[in-house]
PDB file of C-alpha atoms in Angstrom:
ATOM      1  CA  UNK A   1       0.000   0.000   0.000  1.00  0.00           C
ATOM      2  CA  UNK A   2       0.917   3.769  -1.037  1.00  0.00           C
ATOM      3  CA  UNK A   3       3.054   4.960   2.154  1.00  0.00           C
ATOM      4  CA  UNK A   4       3.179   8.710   3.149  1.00  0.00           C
ATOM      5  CA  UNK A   5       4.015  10.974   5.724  1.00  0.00           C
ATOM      6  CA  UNK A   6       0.956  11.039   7.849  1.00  0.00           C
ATOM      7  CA  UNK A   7       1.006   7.003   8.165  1.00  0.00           C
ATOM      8  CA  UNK A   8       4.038   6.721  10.225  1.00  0.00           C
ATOM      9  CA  UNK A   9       1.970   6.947  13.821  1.00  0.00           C
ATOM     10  CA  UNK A  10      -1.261   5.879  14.596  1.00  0.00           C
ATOM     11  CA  UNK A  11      -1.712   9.312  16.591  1.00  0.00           C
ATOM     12  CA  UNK A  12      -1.063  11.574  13.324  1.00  0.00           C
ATOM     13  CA  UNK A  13      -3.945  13.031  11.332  1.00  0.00           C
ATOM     14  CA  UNK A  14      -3.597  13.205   7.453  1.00  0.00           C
ATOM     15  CA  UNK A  15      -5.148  16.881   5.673  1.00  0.00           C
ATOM     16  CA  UNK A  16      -8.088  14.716   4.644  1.00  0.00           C
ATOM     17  CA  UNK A  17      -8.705  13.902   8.245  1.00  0.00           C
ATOM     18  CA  UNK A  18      -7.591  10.308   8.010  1.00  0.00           C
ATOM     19  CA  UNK A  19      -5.509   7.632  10.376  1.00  0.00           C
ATOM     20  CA  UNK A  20      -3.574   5.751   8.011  1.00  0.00           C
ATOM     21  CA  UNK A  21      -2.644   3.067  10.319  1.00  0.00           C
ATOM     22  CA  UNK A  22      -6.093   2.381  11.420  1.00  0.00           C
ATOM     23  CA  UNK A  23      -7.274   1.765   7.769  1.00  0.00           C
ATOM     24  CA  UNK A  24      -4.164  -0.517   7.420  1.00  0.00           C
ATOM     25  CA  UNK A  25      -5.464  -2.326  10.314  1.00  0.00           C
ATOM     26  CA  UNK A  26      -8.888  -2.429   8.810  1.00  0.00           C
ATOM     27  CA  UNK A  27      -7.254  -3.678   5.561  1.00  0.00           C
ATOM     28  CA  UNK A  28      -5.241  -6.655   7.304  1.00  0.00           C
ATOM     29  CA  UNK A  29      -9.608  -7.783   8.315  1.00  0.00           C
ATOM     30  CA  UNK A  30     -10.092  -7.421   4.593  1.00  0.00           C
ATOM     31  CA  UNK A  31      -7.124 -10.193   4.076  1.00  0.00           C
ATOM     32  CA  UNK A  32      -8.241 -12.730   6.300  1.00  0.00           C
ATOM     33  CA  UNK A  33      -9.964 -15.307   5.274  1.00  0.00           C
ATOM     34  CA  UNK A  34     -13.746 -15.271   5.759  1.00  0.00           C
ATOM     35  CA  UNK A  35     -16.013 -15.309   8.569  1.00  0.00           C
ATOM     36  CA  UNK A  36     -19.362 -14.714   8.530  1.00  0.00           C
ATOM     37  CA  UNK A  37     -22.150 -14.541  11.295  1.00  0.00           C
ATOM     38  CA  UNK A  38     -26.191 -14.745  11.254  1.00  0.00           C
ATOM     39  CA  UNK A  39     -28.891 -14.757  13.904  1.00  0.00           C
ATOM     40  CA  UNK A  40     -32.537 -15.498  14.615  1.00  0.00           C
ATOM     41  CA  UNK A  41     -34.901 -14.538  17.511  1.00  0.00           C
ATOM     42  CA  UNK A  42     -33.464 -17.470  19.480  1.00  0.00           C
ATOM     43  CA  UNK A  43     -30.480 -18.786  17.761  1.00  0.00           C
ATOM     44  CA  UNK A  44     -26.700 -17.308  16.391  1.00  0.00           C
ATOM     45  CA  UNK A  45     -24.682 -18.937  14.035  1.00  0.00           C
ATOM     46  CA  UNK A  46     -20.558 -18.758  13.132  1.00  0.00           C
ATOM     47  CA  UNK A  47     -18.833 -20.120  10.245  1.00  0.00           C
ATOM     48  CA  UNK A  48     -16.030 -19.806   8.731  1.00  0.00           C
ATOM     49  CA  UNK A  49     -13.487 -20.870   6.172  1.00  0.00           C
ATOM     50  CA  UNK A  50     -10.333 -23.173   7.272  1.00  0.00           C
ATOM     51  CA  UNK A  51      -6.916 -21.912   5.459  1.00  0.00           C
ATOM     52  CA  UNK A  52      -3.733 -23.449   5.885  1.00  0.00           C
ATOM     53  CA  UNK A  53      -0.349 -21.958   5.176  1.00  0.00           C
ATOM     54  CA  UNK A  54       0.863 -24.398   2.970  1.00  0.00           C
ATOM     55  CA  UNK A  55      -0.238 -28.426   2.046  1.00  0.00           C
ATOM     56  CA  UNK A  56       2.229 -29.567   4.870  1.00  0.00           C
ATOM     57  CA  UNK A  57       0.630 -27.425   7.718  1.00  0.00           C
ATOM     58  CA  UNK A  58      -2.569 -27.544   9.671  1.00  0.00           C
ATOM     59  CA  UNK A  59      -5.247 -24.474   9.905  1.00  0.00           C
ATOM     60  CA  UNK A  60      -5.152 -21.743  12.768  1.00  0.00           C
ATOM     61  CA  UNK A  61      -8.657 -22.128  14.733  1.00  0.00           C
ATOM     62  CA  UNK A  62     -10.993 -18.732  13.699  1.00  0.00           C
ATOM     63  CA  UNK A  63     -13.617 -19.447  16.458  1.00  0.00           C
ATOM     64  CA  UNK A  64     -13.565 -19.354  20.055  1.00  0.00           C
ATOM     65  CA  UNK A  65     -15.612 -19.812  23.287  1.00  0.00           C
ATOM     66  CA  UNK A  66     -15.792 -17.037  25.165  1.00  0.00           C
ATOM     67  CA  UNK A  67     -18.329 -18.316  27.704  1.00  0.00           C
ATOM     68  CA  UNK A  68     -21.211 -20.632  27.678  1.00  0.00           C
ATOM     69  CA  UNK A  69     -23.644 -18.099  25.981  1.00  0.00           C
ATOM     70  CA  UNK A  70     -20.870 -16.185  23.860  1.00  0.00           C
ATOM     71  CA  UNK A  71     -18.766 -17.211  21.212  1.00  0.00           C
ATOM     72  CA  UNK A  72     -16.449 -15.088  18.561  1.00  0.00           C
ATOM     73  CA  UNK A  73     -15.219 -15.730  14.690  1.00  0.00           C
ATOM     74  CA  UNK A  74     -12.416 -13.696  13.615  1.00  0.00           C
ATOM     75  CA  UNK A  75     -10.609 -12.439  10.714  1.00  0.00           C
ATOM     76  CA  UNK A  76      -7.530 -10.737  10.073  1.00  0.00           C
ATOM     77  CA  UNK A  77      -3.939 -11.593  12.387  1.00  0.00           C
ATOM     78  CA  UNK A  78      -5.162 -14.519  14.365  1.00  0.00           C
ATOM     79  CA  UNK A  79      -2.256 -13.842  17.326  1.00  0.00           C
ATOM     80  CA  UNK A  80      -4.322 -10.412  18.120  1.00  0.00           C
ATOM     81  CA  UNK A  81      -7.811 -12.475  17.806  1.00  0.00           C
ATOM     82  CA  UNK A  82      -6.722 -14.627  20.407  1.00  0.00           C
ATOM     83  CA  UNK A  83      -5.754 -12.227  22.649  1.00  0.00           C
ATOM     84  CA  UNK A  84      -8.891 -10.856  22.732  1.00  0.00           C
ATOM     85  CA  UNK A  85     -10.639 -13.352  22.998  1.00  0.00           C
ATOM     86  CA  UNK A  86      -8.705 -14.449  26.370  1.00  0.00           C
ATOM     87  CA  UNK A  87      -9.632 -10.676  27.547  1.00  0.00           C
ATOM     88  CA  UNK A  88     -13.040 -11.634  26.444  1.00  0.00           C
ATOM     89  CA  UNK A  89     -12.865 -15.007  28.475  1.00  0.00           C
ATOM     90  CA  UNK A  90     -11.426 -12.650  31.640  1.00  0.00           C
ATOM     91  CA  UNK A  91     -14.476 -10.143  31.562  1.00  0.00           C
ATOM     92  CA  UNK A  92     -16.936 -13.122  31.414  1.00  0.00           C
ATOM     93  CA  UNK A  93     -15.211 -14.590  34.174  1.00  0.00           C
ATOM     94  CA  UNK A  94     -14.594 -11.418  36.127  1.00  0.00           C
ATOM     95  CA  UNK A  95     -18.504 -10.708  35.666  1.00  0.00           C
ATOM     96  CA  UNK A  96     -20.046 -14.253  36.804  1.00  0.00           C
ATOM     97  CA  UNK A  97     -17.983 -14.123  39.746  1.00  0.00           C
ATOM     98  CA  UNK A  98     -19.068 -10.411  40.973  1.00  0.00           C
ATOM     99  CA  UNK A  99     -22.618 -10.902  40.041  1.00  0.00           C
ATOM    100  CA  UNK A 100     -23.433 -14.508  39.730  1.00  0.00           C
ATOM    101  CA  UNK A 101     -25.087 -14.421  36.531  1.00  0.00           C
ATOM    102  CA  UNK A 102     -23.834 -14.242  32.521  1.00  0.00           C
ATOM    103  CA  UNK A 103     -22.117 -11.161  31.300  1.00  0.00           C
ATOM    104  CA  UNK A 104     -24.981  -9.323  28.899  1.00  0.00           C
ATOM    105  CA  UNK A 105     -23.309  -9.254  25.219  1.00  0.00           C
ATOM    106  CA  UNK A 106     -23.879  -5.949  24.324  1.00  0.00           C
ATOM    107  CA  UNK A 107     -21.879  -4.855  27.650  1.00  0.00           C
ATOM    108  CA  UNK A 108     -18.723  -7.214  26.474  1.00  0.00           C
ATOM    109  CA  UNK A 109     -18.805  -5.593  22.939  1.00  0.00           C
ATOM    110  CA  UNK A 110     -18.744  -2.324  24.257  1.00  0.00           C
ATOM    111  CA  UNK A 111     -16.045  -3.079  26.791  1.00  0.00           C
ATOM    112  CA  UNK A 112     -14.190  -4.525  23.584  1.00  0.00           C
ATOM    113  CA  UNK A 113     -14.645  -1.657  21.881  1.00  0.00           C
ATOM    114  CA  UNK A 114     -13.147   0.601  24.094  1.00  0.00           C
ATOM    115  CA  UNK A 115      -9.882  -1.885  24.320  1.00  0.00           C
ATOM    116  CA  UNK A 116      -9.455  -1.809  20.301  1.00  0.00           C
ATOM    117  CA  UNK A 117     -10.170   2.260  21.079  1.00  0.00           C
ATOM    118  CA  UNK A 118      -7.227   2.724  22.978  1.00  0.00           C
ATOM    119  CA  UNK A 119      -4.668   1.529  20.410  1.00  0.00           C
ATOM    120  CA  UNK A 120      -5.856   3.966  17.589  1.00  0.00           C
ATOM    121  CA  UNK A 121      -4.806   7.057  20.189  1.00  0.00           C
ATOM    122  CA  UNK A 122      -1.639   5.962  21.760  1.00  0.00           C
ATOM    123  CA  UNK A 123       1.583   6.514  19.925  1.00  0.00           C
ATOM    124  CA  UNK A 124       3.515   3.505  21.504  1.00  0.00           C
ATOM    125  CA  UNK A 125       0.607   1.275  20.399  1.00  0.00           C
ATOM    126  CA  UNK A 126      -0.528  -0.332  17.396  1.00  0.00           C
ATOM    127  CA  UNK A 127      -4.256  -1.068  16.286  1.00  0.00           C
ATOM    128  CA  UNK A 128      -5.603  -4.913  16.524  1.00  0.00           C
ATOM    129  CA  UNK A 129      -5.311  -6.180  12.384  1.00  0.00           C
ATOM    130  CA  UNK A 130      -8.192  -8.589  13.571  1.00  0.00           C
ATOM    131  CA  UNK A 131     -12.245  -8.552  13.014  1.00  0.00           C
ATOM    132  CA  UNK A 132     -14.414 -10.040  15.497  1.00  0.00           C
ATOM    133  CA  UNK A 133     -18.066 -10.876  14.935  1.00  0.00           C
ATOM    134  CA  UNK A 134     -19.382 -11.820  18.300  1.00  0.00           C
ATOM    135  CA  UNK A 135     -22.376 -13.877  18.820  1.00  0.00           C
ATOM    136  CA  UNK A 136     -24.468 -14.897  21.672  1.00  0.00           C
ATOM    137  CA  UNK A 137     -27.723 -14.865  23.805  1.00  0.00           C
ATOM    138  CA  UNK A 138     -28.849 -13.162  26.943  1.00  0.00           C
ATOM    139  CA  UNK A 139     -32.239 -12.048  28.126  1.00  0.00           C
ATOM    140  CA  UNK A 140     -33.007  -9.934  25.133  1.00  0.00           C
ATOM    141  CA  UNK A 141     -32.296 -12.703  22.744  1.00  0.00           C
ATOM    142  CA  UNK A 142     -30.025 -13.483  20.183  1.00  0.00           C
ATOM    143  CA  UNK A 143     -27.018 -10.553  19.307  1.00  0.00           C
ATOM    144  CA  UNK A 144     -24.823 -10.830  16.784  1.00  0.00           C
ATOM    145  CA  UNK A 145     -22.091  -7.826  16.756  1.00  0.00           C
ATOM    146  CA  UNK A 146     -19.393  -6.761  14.611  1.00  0.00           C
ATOM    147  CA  UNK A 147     -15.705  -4.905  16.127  1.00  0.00           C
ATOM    148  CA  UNK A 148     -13.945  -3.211  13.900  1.00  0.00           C
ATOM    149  CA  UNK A 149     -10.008  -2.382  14.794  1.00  0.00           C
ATOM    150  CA  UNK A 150     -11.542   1.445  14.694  1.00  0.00           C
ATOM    151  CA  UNK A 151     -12.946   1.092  17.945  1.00  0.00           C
ATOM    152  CA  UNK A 152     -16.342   0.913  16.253  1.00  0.00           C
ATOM    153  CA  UNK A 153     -18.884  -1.731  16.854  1.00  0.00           C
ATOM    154  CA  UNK A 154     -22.399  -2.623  14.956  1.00  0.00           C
ATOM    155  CA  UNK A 155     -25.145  -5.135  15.750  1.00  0.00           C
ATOM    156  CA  UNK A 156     -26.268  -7.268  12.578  1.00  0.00           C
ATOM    157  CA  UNK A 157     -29.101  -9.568  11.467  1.00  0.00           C
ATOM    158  CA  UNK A 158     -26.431 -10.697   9.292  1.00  0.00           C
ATOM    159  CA  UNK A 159     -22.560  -9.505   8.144  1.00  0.00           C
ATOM    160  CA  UNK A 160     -19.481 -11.117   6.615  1.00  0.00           C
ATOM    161  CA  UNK A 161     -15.853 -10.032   6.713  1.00  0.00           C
ATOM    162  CA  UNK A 162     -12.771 -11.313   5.422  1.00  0.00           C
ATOM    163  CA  UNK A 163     -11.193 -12.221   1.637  1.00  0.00           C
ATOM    164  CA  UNK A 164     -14.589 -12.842  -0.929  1.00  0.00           C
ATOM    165  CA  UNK A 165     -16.929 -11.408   1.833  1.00  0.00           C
ATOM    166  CA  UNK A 166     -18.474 -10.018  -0.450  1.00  0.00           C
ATOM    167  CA  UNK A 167     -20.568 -12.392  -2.583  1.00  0.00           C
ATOM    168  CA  UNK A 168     -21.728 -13.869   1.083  1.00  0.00           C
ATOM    169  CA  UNK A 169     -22.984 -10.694   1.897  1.00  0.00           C
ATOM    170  CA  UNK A 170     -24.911 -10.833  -1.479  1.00  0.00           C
ATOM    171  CA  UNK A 171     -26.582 -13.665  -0.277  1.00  0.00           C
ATOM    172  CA  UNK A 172     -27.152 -12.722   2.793  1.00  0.00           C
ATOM    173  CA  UNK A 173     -28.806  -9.490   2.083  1.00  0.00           C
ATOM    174  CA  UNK A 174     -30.894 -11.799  -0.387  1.00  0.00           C
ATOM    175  CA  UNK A 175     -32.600 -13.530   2.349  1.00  0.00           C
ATOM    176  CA  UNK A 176     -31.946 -11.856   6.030  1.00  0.00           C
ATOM    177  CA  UNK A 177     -35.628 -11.255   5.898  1.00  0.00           C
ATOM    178  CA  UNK A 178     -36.304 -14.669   6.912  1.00  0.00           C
ATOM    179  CA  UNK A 179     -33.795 -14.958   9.404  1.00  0.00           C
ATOM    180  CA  UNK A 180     -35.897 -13.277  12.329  1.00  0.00           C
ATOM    181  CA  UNK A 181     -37.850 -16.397  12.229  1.00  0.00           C
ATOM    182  CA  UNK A 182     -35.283 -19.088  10.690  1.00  0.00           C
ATOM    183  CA  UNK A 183     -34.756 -22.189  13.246  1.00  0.00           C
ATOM    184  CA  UNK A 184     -31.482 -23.539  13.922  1.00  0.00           C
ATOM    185  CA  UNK A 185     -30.696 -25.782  10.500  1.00  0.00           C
ATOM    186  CA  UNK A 186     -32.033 -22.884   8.457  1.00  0.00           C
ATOM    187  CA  UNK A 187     -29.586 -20.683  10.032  1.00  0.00           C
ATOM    188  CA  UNK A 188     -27.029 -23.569   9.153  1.00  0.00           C
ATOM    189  CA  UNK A 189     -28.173 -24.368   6.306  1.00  0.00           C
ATOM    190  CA  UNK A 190     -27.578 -20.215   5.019  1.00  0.00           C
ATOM    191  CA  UNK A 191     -24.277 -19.682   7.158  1.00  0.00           C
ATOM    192  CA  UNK A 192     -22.835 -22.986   4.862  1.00  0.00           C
ATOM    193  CA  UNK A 193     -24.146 -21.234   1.511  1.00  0.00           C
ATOM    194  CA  UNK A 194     -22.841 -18.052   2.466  1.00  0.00           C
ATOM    195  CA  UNK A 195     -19.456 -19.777   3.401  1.00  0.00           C
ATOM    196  CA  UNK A 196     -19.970 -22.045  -0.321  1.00  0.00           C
ATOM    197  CA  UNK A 197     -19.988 -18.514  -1.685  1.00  0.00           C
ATOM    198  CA  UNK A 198     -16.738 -17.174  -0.450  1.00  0.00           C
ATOM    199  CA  UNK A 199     -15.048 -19.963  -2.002  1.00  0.00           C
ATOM    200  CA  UNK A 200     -15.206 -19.066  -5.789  1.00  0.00           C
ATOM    201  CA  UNK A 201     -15.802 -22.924  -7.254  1.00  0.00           C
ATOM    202  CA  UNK A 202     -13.964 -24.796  -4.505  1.00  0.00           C
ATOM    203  CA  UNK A 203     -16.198 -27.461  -3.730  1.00  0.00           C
ATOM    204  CA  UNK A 204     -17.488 -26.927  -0.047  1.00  0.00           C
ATOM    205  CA  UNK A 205     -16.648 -29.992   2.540  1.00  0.00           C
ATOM    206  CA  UNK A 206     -16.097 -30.087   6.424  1.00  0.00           C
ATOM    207  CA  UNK A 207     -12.572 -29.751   5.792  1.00  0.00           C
ATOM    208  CA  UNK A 208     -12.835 -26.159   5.112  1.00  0.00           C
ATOM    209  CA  UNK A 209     -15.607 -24.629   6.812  1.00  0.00           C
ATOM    210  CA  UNK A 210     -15.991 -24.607  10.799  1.00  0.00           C
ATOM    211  CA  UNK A 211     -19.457 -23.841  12.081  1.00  0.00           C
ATOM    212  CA  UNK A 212     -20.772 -22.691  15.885  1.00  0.00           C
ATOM    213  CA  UNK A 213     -24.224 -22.720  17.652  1.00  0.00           C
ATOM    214  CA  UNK A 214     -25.382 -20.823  20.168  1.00  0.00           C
ATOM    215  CA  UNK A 215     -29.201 -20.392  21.148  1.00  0.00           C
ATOM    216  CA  UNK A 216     -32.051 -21.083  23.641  1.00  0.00           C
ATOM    217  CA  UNK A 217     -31.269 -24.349  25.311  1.00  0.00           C
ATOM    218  CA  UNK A 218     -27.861 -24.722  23.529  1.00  0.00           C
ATOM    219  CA  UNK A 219     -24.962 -23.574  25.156  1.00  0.00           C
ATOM    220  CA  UNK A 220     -22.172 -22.660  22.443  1.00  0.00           C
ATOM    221  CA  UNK A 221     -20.645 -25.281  20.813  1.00  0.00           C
ATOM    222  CA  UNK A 222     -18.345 -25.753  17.415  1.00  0.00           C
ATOM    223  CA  UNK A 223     -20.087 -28.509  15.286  1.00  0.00           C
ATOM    224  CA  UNK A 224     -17.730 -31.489  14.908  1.00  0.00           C
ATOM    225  CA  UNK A 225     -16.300 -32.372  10.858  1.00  0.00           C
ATOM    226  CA  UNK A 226     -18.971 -35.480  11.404  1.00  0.00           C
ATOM    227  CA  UNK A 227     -22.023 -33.449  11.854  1.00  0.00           C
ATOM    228  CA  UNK A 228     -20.811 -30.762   9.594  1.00  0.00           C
ATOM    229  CA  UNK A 229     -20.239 -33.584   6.752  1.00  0.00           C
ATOM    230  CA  UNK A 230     -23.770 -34.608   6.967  1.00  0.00           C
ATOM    231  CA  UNK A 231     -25.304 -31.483   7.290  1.00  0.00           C
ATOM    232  CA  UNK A 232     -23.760 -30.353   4.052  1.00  0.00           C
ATOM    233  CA  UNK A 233     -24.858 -33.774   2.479  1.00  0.00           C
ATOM    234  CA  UNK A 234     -28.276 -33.366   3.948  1.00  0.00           C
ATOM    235  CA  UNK A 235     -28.887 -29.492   2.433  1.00  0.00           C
ATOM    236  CA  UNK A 236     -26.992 -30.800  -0.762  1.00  0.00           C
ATOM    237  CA  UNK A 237     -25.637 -27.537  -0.838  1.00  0.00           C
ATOM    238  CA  UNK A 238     -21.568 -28.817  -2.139  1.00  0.00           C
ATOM    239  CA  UNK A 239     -23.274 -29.657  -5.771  1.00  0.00           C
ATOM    240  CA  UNK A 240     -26.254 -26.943  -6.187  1.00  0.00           C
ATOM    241  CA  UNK A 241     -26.281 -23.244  -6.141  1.00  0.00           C
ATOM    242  CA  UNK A 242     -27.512 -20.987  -3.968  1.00  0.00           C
ATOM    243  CA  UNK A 243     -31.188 -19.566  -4.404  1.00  0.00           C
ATOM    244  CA  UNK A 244     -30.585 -16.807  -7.434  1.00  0.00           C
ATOM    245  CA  UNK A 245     -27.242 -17.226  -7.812  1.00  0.00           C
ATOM    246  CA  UNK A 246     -28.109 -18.525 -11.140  1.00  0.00           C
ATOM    247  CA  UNK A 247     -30.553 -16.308 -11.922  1.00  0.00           C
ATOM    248  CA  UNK A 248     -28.252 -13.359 -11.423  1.00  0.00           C
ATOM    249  CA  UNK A 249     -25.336 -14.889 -13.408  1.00  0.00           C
ATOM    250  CA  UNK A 250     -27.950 -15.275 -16.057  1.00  0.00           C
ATOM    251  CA  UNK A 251     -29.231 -11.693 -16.026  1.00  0.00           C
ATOM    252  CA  UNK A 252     -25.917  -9.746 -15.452  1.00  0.00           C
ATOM    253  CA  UNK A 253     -24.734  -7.381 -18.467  1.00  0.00           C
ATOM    254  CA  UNK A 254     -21.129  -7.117 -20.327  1.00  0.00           C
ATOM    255  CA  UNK A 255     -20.218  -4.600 -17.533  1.00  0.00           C
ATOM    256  CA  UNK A 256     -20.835  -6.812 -14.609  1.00  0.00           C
ATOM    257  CA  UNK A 257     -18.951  -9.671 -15.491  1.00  0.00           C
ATOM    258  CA  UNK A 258     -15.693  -7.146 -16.411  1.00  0.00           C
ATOM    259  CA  UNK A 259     -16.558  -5.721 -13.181  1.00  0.00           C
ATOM    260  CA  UNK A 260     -16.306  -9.785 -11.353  1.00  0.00           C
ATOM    261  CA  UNK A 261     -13.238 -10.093 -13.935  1.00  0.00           C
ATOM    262  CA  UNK A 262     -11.394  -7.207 -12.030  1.00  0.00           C
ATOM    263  CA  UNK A 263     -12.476  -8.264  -8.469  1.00  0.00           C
ATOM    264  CA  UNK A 264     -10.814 -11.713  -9.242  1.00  0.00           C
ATOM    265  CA  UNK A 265      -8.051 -10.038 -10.238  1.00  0.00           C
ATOM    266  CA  UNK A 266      -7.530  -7.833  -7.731  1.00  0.00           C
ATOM    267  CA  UNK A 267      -8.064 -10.862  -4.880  1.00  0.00           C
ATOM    268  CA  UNK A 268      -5.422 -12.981  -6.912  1.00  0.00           C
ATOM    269  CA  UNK A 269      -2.866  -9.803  -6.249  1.00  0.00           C
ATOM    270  CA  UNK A 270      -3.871  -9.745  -2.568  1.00  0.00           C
ATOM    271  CA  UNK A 271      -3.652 -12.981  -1.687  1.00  0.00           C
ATOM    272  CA  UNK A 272      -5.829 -14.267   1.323  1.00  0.00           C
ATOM    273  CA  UNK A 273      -3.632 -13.976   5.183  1.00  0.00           C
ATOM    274  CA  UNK A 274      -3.930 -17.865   5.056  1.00  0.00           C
ATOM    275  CA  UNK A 275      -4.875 -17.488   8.895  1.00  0.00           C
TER     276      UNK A 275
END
């Protein structure tokens, strides 16, 4: 990326008004290989896509237990996603201990807000180059949130992040109406097409996706390869497209598919953190 002056301290304001190193940091999210998040009214699901450095090596995990009701998927520098999610882990703990009862989720993304906060105005600090998408359940239902290195957080229906997020959040946004209402294979059953969509041809197996439950009676859990296998064999979904994708690659114009052309490109030139 194009270095300048202003982009030699996270503390230092470009003309434009900008923090360079914070947009790096966001960038290093955009690298990482997918994650992608969904809830219902009862239920939140994780899943994302297993990368490994090389043919000889095995993958670096993307999601974590926080607590029984909270779980996180991350993208971007996995070392600074599992920090956080230890200080995650801490905060739960420190919480159930003082008050006897589960830390609310909107209070822990807030609280891990403020810690990504911290490193975009200190000059001896860096920001985190990781994305979280936090999911879990407390008395107002199911939350799925989204922290940004910025500092910023946002509460989703639905969201993706990572290398190729973008066609999953096509889909998504094609059918987050239903989710409200979706049970817990439905919201399976999307999260593994949204994942199927991230992968550009590669044919979806167990291998390399990894998905997580959380909901109303279910305490949060990462589905085993096993149960993953026959899910994906039960929905069918490694050897038929998702609803409209075929439509859409029917109807698009000259434009759109030069417009695909140069995304492929582009990803090819910024090669997925394999992380």
């Amino acid at each position: 990326m194009f270095r300048n002056q202003y982009d030699t301290d996270v503390t230092t304001w470009s003309p434009a008004g900008r923090l360079f190193q914070v947009e790096y940091a966001m960038e290093a999210v955009k690298q990482g290989s997918a994650a992608i998040g969904l809830r219902s009214n009862t239920h939140a699901v994780l899943a994302c896509v297993n990368k490994a450095n090389s043919e000889l090596s095995s993958h670096q995990r993307k999601i974590f237990k926080v607590d029984d009701h909270i779980g996180v998927a991350i993208a971007g520098l996995t070392a600074d996603g599992r920090v956080l999610s230890r200080y995650m882990r801490s905060e739960c703990i420190n919480y159930g201990y003082t008050y006897e009862s589960p830390l609310p989720v909107g209070r822990l993304v807030v609280q891990l807000a403020d810690k990504a906060q911290v490193c975009t105005q200190r000059s001896w600090k860096r920001p985190y180059g990781v994305g979280l998408l936090v999911a879990g359940l407390d008395e107002s239902g199911a939350h799925l949130y989204y922290n940004c290195p910025s500092g910023n957080y946002f509460e989703y229906q639905a969201f993706a992040i990572g290398s190729r997020s973008q066609a999953a959040k096509t889909y998504l946004e094609r059918k987050f109406e239903n989710f409200p209402e979706s049970s817990r294979d439905d919201l399976i059953k999307d999260a593994l097409f949204a994942i199927r969509e991230t992968l550009q041809g590669e044919k979806l197996t167990s291998t390399v996706c990894t998905v997580a439950v959380v909901g109303v009676g279910e305490s949060f859990n990462i589905l085993d390869q096993a149960t993953v296998e026959s899910l994906i064999n039960e929905f069918e979904i490694s050897g038929e497209e998702g609803p409209g994708v075929a439509e859409e690659a029917a109807g698009g114009d000259g434009g759109g598919a030069a417009t695909d052309q140069g995304g492929a490109a582009a990803e090819e030139e910024a090669a997925p953190m394999d992380i």
